[in-house]
Structures are given as C-alpha cells and as structure tokens.
Coordinates of C-alpha atoms in Angstrom, one line a residue:
Chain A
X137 CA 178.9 -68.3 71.9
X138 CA 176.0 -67.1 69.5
X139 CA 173.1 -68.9 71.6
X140 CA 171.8 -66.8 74.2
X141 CA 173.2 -67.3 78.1
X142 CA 171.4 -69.9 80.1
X143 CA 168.9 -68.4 82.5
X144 CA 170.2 -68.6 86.1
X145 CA 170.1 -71.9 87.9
X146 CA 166.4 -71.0 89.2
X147 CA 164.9 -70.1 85.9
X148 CA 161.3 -70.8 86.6
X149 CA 161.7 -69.3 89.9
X150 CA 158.8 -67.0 91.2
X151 CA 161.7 -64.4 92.1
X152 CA 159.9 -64.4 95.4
X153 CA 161.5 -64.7 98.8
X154 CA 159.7 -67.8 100.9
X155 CA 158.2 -65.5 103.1
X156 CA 156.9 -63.5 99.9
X157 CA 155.7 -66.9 98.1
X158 CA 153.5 -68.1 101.7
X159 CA 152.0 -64.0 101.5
X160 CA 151.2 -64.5 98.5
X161 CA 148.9 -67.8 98.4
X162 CA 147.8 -66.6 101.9
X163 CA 146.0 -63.8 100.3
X164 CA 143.9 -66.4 98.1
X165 CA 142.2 -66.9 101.5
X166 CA 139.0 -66.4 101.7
X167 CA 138.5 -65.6 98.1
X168 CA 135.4 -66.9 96.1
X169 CA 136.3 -69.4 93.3
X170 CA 133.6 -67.8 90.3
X171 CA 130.2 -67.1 90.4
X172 CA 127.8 -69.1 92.4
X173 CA 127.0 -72.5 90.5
X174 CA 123.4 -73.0 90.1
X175 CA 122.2 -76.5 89.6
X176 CA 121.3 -78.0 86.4
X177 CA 118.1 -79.8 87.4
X178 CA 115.8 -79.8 90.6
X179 CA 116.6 -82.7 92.8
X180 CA 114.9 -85.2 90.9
X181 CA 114.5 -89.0 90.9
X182 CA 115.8 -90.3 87.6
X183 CA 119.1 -88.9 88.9
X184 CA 118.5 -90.7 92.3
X185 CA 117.9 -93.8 90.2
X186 CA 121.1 -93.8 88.2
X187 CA 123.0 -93.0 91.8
X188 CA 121.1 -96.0 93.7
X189 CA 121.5 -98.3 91.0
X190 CA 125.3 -97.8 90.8
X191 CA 125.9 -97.7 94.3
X192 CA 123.6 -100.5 94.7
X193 CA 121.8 -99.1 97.2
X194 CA 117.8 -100.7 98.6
X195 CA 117.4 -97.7 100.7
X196 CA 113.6 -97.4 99.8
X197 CA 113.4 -94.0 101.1
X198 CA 115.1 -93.2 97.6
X199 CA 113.3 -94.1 95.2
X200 CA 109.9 -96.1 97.1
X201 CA 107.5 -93.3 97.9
X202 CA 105.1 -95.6 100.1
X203 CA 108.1 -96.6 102.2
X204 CA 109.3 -93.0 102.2
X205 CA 105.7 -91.7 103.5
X206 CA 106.2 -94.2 106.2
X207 CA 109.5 -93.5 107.3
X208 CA 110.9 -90.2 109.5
X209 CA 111.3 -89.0 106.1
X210 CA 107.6 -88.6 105.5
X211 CA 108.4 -88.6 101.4
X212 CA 110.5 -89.1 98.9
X213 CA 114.6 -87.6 99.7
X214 CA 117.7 -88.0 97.9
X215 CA 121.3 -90.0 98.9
X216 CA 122.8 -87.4 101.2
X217 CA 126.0 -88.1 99.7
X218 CA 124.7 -86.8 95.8
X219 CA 125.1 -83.3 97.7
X220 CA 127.7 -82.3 95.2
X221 CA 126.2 -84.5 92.2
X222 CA 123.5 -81.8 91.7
X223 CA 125.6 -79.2 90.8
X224 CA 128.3 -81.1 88.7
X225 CA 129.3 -79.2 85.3
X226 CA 128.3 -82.7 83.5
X227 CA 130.6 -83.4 80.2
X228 CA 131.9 -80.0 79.0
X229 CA 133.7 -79.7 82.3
X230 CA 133.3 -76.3 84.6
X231 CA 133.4 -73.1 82.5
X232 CA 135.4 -71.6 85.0
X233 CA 137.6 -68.5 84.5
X234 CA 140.7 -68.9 83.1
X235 CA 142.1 -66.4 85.0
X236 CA 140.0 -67.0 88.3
X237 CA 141.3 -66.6 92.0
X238 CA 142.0 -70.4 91.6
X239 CA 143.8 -70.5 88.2
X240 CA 146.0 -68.1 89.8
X241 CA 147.0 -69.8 92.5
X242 CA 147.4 -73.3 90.8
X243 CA 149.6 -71.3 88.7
X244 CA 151.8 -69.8 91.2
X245 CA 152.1 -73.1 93.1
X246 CA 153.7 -74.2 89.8
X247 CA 156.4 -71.7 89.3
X248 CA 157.6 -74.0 92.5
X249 CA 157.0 -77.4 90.6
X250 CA 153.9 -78.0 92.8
X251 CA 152.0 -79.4 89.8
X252 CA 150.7 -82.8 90.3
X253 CA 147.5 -83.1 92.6
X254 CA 145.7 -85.6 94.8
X255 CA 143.1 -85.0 96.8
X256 CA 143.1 -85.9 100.7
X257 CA 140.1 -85.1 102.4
X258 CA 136.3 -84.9 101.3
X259 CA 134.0 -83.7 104.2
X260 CA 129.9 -82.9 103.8
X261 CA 127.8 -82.1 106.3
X262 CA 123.8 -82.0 105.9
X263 CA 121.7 -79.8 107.5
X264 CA 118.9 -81.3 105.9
X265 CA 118.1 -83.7 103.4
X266 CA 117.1 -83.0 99.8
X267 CA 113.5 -83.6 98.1
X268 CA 112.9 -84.1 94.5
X269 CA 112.1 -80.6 93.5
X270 CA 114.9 -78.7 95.8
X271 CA 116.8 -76.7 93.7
X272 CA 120.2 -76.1 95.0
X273 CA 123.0 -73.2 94.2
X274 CA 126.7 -73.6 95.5
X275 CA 129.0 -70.9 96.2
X276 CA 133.1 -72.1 96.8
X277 CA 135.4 -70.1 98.5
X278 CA 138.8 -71.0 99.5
X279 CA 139.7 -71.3 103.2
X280 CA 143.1 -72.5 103.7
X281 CA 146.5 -72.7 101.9
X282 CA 148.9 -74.5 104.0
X283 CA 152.5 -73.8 104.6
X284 CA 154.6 -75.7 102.7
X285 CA 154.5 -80.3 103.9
X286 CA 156.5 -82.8 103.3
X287 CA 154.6 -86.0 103.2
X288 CA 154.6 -89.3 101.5
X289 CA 154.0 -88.3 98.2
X290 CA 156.5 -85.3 97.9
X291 CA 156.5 -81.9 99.3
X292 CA 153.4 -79.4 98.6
X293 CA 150.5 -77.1 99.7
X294 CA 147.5 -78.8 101.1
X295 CA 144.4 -76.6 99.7
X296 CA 141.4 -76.3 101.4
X297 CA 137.8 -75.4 99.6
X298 CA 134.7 -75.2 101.1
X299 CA 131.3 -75.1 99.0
X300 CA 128.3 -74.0 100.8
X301 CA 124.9 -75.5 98.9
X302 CA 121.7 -73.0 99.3
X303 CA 118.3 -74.0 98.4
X304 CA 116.1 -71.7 96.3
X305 CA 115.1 -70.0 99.5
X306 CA 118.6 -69.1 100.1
X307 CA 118.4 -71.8 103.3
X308 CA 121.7 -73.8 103.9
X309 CA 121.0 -77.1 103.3
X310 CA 124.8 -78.3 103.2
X311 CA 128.3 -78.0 102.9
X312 CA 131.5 -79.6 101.3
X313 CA 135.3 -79.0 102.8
X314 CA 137.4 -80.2 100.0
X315 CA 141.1 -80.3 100.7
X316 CA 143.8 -81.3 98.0
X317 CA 147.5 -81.2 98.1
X318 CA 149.4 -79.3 94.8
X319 CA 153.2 -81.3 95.2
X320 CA 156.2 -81.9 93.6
X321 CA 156.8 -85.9 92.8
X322 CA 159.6 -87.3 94.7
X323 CA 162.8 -87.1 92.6
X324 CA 161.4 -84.3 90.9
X325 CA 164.0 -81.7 90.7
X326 CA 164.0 -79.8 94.2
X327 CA 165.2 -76.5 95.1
X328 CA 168.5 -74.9 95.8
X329 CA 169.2 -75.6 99.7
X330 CA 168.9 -72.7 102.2
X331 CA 172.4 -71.9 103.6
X332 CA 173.1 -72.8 107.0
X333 CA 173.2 -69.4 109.0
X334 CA 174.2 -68.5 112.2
X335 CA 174.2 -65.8 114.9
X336 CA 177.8 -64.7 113.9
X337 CA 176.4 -65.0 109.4
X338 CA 172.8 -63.8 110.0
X339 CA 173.6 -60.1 109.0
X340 CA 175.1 -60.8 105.8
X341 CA 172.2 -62.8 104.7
X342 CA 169.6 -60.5 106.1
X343 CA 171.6 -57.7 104.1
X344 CA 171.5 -59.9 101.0
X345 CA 167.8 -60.5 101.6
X346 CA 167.6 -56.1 101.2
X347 CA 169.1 -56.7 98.0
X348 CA 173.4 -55.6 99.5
X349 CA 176.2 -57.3 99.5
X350 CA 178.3 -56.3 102.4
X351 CA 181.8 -57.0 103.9
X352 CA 182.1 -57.5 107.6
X353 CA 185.2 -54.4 108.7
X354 CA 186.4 -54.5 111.9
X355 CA 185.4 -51.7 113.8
X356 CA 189.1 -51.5 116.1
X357 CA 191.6 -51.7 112.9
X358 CA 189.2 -51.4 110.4
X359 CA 190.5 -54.6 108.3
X360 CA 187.6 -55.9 105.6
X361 CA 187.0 -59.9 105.9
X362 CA 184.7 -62.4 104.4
X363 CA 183.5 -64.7 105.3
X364 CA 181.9 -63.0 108.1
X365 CA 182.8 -64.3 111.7
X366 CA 183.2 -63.1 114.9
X367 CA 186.5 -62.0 115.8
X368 CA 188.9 -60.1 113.7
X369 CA 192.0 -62.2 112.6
X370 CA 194.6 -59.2 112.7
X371 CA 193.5 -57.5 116.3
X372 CA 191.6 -59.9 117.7
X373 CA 188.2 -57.6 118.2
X374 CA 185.1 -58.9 118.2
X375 CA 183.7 -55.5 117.3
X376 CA 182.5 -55.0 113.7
X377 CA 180.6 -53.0 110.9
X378 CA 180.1 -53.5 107.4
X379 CA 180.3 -52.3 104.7
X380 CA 178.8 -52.4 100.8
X381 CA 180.6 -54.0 97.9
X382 CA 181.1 -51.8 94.9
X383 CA 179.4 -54.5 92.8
X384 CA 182.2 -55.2 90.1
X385 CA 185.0 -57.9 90.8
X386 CA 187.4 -60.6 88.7
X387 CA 187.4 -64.3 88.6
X388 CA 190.1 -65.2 91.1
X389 CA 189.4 -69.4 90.7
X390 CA 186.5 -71.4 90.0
X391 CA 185.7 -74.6 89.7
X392 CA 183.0 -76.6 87.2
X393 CA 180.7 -79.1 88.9
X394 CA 180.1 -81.7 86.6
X395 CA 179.8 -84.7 89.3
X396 CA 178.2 -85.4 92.1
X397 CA 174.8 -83.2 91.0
X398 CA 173.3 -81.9 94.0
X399 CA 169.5 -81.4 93.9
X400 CA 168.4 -77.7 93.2
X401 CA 171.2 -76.5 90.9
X402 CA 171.8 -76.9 87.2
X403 CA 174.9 -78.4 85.6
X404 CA 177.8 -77.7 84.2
X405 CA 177.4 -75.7 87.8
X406 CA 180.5 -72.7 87.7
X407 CA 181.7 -72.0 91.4
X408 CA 183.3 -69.2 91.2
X409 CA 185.6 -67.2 93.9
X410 CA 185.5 -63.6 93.6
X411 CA 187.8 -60.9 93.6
X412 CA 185.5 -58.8 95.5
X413 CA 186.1 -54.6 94.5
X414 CA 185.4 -53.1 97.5
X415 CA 185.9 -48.9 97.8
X416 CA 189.0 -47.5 99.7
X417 CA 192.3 -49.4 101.0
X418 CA 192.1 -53.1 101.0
X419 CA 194.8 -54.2 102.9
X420 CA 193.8 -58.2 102.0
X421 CA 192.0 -58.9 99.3
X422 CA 188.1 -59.4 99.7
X423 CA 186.9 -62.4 97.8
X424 CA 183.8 -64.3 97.8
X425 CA 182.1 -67.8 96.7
X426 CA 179.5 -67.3 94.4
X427 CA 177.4 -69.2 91.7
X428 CA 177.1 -67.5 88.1
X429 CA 174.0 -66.0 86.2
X430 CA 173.5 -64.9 82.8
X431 CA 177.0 -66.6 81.5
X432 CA 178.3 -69.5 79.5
X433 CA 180.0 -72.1 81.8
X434 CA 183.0 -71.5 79.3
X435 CA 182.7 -68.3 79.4
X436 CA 184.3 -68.3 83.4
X437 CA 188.2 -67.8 83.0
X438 CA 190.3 -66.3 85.7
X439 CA 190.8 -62.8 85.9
X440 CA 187.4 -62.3 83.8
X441 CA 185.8 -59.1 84.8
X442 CA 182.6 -59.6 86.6
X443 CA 179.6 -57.6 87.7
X444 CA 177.9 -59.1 90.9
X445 CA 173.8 -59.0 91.4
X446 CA 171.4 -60.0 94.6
X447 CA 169.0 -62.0 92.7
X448 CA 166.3 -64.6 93.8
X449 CA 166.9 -68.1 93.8
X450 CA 165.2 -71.0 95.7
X451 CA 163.3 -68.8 98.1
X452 CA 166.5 -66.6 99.2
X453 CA 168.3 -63.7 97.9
X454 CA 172.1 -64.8 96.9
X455 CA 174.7 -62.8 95.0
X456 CA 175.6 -63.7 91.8
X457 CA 178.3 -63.1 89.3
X458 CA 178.0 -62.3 85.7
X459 CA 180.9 -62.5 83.2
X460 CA 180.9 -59.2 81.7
X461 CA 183.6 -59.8 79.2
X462 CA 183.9 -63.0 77.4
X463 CA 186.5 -62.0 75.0
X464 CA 189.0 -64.1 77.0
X465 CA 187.0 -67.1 77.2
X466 CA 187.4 -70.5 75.9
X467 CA 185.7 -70.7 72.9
Chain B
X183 CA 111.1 -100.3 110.2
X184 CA 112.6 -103.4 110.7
X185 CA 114.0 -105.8 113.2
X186 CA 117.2 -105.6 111.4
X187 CA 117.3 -102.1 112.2
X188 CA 119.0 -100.4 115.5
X189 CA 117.2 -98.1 117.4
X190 CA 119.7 -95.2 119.1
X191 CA 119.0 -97.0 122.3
X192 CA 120.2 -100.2 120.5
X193 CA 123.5 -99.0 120.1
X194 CA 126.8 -98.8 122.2
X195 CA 129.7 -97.5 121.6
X196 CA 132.4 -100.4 120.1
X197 CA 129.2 -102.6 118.3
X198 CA 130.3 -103.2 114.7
X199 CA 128.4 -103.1 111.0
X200 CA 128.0 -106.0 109.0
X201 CA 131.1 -105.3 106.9
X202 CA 130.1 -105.3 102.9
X203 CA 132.6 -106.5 100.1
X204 CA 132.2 -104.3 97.0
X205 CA 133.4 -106.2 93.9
X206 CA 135.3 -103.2 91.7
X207 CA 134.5 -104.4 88.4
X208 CA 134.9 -101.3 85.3
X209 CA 130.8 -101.0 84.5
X210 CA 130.7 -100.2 88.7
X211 CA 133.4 -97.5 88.5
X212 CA 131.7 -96.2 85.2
X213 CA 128.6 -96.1 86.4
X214 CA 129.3 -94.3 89.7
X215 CA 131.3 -91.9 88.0
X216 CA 128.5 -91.0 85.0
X217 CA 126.2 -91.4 87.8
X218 CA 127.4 -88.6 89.9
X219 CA 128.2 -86.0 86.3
X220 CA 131.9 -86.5 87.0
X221 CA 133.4 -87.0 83.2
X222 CA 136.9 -86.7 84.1
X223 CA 138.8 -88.9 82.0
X224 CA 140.8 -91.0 84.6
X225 CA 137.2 -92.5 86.1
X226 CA 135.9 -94.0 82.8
X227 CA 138.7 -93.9 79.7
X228 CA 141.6 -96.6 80.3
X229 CA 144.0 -95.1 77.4
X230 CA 144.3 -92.2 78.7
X231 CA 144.6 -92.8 82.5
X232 CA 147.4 -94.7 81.7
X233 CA 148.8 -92.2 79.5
X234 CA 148.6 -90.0 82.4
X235 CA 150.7 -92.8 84.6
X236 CA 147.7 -94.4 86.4
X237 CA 147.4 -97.8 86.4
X238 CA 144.0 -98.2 85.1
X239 CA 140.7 -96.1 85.7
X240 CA 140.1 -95.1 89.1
X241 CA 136.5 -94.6 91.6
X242 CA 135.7 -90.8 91.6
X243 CA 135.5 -89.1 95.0
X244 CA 131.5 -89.0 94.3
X245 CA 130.9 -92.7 94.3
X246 CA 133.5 -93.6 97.1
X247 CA 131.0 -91.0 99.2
X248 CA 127.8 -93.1 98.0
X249 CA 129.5 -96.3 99.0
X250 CA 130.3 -94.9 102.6
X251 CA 127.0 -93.9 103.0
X252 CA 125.3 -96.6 101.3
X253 CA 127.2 -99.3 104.3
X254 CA 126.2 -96.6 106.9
X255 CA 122.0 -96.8 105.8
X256 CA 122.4 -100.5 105.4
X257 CA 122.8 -101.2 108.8
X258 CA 121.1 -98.1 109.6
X259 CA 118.3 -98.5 108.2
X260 CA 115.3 -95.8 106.3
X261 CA 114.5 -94.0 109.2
X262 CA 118.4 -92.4 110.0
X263 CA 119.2 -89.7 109.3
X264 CA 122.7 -89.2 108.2
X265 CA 124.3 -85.7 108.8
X266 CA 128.0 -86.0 107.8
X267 CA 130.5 -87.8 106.1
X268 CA 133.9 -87.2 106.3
X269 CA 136.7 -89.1 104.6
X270 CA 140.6 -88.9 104.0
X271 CA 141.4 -90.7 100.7
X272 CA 144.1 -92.9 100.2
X273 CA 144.6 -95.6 97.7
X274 CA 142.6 -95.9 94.2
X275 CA 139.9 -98.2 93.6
X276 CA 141.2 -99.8 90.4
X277 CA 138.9 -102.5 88.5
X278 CA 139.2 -106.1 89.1
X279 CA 139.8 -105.4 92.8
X280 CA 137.5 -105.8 96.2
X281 CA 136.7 -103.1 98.4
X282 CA 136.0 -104.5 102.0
X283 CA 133.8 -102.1 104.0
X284 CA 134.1 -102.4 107.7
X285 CA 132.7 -99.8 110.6
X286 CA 132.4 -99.2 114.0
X287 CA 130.3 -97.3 116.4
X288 CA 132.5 -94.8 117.8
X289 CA 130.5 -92.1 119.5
X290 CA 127.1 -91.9 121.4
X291 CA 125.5 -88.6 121.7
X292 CA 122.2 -88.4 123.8
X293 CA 121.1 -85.1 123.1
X294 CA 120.7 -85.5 119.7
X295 CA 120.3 -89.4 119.2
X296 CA 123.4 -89.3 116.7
X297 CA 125.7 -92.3 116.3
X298 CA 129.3 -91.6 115.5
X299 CA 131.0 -94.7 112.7
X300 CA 134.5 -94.8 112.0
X301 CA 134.4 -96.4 108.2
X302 CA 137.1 -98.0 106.4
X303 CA 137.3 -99.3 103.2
X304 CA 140.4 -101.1 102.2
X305 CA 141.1 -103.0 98.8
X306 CA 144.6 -104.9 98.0
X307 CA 146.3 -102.1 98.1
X308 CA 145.8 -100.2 101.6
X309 CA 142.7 -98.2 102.8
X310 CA 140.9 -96.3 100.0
X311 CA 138.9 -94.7 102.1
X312 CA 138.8 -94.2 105.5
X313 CA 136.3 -91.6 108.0
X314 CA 133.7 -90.9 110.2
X315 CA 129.5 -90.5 109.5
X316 CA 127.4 -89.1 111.7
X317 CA 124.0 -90.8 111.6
X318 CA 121.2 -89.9 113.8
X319 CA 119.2 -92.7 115.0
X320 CA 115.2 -93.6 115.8

C-alpha cells in the first residue's frame, strides 16, 4: 500500500465538461496559425521543371516561352496546383511555435485521445496564375473546429485551415482550405458512457454538473430517497425538494469488476454503494452507487469511511468516493 | 491551339476526358513529393512509414493536386485556365500500384466560359482522390 493511489478512472481527462471542451477549441476560431510565411524563392522555373517533370506534365505553357507568348497566357506561368509548393518550409520542417494557437489545440484534442490525423479535404482556388518572378506570402488562420464525428476511421474533430497567398503587392492571388480530422483509432480506449437521464433524473445530474450532490426529499412527508424518481414511496406525492449530502459516508457493499470490461473505465473497476451521511433525521438510509477515486481497489472494505467528491470524468461531472481510512483494508 | 483541344462551346455537360493511367512506381512518389518541398518522412523513407504502421510510402497531398490538374490541362489544353481544385482524399497511393484518372464535365457556366469536372482517381484500393476543377475555357 506504499505505491501511490491510481489516478481516477479518467486520468488524462481534460477535467472539462463537454460543453466546456467544444468552448474551448471553438475559441481557436479564427485565430492565425504564426507569422505570415514568406516564400523562399520568387516563382521561378527550375522549380516548375522539377514539378512538370514529376507530374509528367507537356503543358508548354510551363516551361515553353514561345508557346506561352502564344497562348491566353501571353508568357511564361506556373502549375496552378504548385500554389502551396512556393511557400513549403523545405527539409528542416516549419519553425513554427511550439506553443502556437495550433500546438494548443492539437494538444487539447489529445487529452481526449484525438491523436492520430488524416487529412480529408484540400481545396485551392486561383484568382490568378503565377509568373516566374511573383513572390508570394501566405498567412493561415483557422476557420472551423467541428463538433465531435464519428466516421469510418474513429471518432474526432474535423479541422479546417484556410491559407490565403498575397503577392508582393499585397494582391490575393490564391487560397487553400485545408481540412484534417484529429481521431481516436477504433478500439482505442473510449470514454466513460454518459448516463442515461430523464425528465424525472435530470436535476440530480444538472446539480452534479454545479459540483452538489443532492438527495431528492419529499416535499409532503419529507422522507429522503435516491435514486431520484417521481413519486414518493411512503405518501405517494409527487411533490419534491432536495437536498445536499454532507459529503462523508461508509462502504455499505461493493463489488470488483474484473470481467466483462466495458469501454471507458479502468480495471480492477470498485462499485461501490454508499452509505450516504446526509444532515438531520434519516428515517431510511440514503445510499448511493458510485465509482471510487484516489483509492487502492483493496483498499474498498465495508464499513470503510469515505469522503465523496464531484469530479470530472468523460465529459460529465459524477460523484466519487474516496477511502479515507485504509487501516481496515485487505492488505 | 490545337484540334485536340475543346473550345467552351465544344463542351456539354456529361462529355468525358480521356481517362489517364498513372503507374505509381517509388522514384514518381519521390519525386513529386521533393518536387513540391514536402520532406515528410512517410512520402519518401520506407523504414519509417512502416514503423509508423503504413504500409509503404505514400503520394503527398501536393503531387495528388499536380496529377488532378495535370489530367484537367491535358484534355484542356494551354489556353484554360484553371481556377479551382477541390478534392476529398481517400485511400494512399502506395508504390507498385495504378492510379486510373477518369473525369467528367459536370457544369456549364456561360457567363464566365468555365467548365465544371468531377475527377476521380482510384487505384486497387478505392478512390484516392476524388473532386471537382473549375477550368475556364477559350
């Protein structure tokens, strides 16, 4: 019992609600990714070369000035589609910040596993074409984080980019929306499943989610119950209040999940029913299901004293126990 | 400029390209990618695209875009002017595979003598690329 507890079941959680998590990548939105990225070289036609020779393209308005002098060209242009070629980093990579509007968000897309990346959709439009000697400077900004998608690959957040290419007389000459998705592989771990609520259990959650735990009283004979429903057992009244937990309790029973292992949680998995300690007379006993935090499996033995925490897990806010003396456990 | 060039007024709506096979061999993938700056591993260094689970080297982005609007000018000709490409991406372009190019007039516009293409490129494995260039016509 010398090894420090386990974090809870949703260690590399965000601690963010879902509605927190979408706030927070929306408000990448619109935000410029660096400094605008000036172009190595003018357009120029050894780079053309290299691209028409891989590509295997004749076009002779590329590379064959007579034919480009007769065409609607009137000159020499470059492949439309090297838009984005001018302004590549080249070997070393981009020297982006490390700590740049992007960074951040990649980063905060992975406290939610969304770490491996394919990108979707590649979209230029020209509004004119390049000339050897153009020399082009590209600003990105991104324009779109979508809400969470479930598609072939896993679920994840499509990002959207859009680079803007000026020429040196600050005259749009093109633009690139670049979309990506950030996922999680399928059978990847997922998250902890959202509970099923309903009109009569919506309350107790939505206090939870303000960081209480509540019992549902019954506002006729006043008798505490859990789990919350609509009618009172004892007088039959569908009138009710609530009201807050003291936040201590005892292990009444629990269980160990070893087998089946459900997607989202971590195992051994403690379920634990709690003697709930609840201020005033308790005519029944108030006790609750919960999962544990901060505690040794084998440190959950019945009547061991717990203190009981809203905490973040899985995009909800769920109460947890946490064994506050382990002299009685196990081992 | 040439015979084998369509004028706008050539074209209707449902006529299709000459589709173009694209042999992937490694020195075309290579190329295209060192062509276009792009020195991600994954596009030129076998080992260590398959250390990172990829089958082999893959086409960059870059090059799939040249290709697209390499078919487009082909048919098109040196006197269009092409003023977008968009594509969705879907499976790699490994080497030792064929990329079959195929497109189709989709759009007319009058006003601006623009030709809409729907382009597909599909290999063994599905559609690598699939999209839409605009190209404006003589």
């Amino acid at each position: 019992m010398t090894a420090p507890p386990p974090p809870p079941a949703d260690a590399v959680d965000d601690g963010l609600t879902d509605e927190e998590f979408h706030n927070a990548l929306q408000a990448f939105v619109g935000r410029q990714i660096g400094p605008a990225m000036d172009a190595p070289d003018e357009v120029n036609v050894p780079m053309i070369r290299h691209w028409c020779e891989a590509m295997g393209d004749t076009n002779p308005v590329y590379l064959n000035a007579e034919a480009a002098a007769a065409s609607t060209h009137g000159e020499l242009v470059a492949p439309p589609a090297m838009l984005q070629a001018w302004v590549m980093a080249g070997i070393n990579g981009p020297s982006r910040d490390t700590d740049g509007p992007y960074e951040q968000l990649t980063n905060l897309l992975a406290t939610r596993g969304f770490t491996s990346v394919v990108a979707t959709n590649c979209e230029q439009t020209y509004d004119r074409y390049l000339r050897p000697g153009d020399r082009l400077s590209m600003v990105t900004t991104i324009t779109d984080v979508s809400a969470q998608k479930d598609t072939a690959l896993g679920t994840g957040h499509f990002i959207t980019t859009q680079q803007d290419y000026v020429d040196a007389n600050g005259q749009r000459v093109g633009s690139m929306v670049f979309r990506i998705i950030r996922f999680r592989p399928r059978g990847t771990t997922a998250r902890r499943p959202a509970p099923a609520t309903t009109r009569d259990t919506n309350w107790w959650f939505e206090a939870l989610a303000a960081g209480e735990v509540r019992v549902q009283r019954c506002s006729d004979c006043g008798l505490l119950r859990h789990p919350p429903g609509p009618m009172c057992p004892a007088c039959h009244s569908l009138n009710f209040d609530s009201v807050p937990i003291e936040g201590t309790g005892s292990v009444h029973s629990f269980v160990v999940v070893h087998h089946p292992q459900v997607p989202g949680f971590e195992y051994p998995l403690p379920v634990v029913l709690v003697d709930v300690d609840v201020a005033g007379e308790v005519v029944r006993p108030v006790r609750m299901v919960m999962n544990t935090a901060d505690t040794e499996p084998d440190a959950v033995v019945v009547g061991a004293p717990v203190r009981i925490e809203v905490r973040a897990a899985g995009g909800q806010h769920l109460a947890f126990a946490i064994v506050t003396d382990t002299a009685g456990g196990a081992s | 400029m040439t015979a084998a060039h369509p004028t706008f007024d050539d074209v209707q709506v449902g006529d299709q390209l000459p589709p173009l096979e694209i042999p992937l061999d490694r020195t075309l993938i290579v190329a295209g990618a060192v062509a276009s700056r792009d020195y991600q591993d994954v596009h030129h260094d076998t080992e260590v695209a398959r250390e990172k689970g990829s089958k082999d080297i893959i086409m960059n982005i870059l090059t799939t875009n040249g290709f697209v609007g390499r078919f487009v000018t082909d048919w098109a000709g040196p006197d269009a002017m092409i003023r977008a490409i968009r594509i969705r991406l879907g499976a790699p372009n490994y080497p030792g595979d064929t990329m079959t190019m195929t497109g189709e007039v989709t759009a007319t516009d009058d006003n601006t003598s623009t030709v809409t293409v729907a382009v597909r490129g599909a290999n063994s494995l599905g559609d690598h690329v699939s999209g839409t260039v605009e190209v404006g016509l003589p």
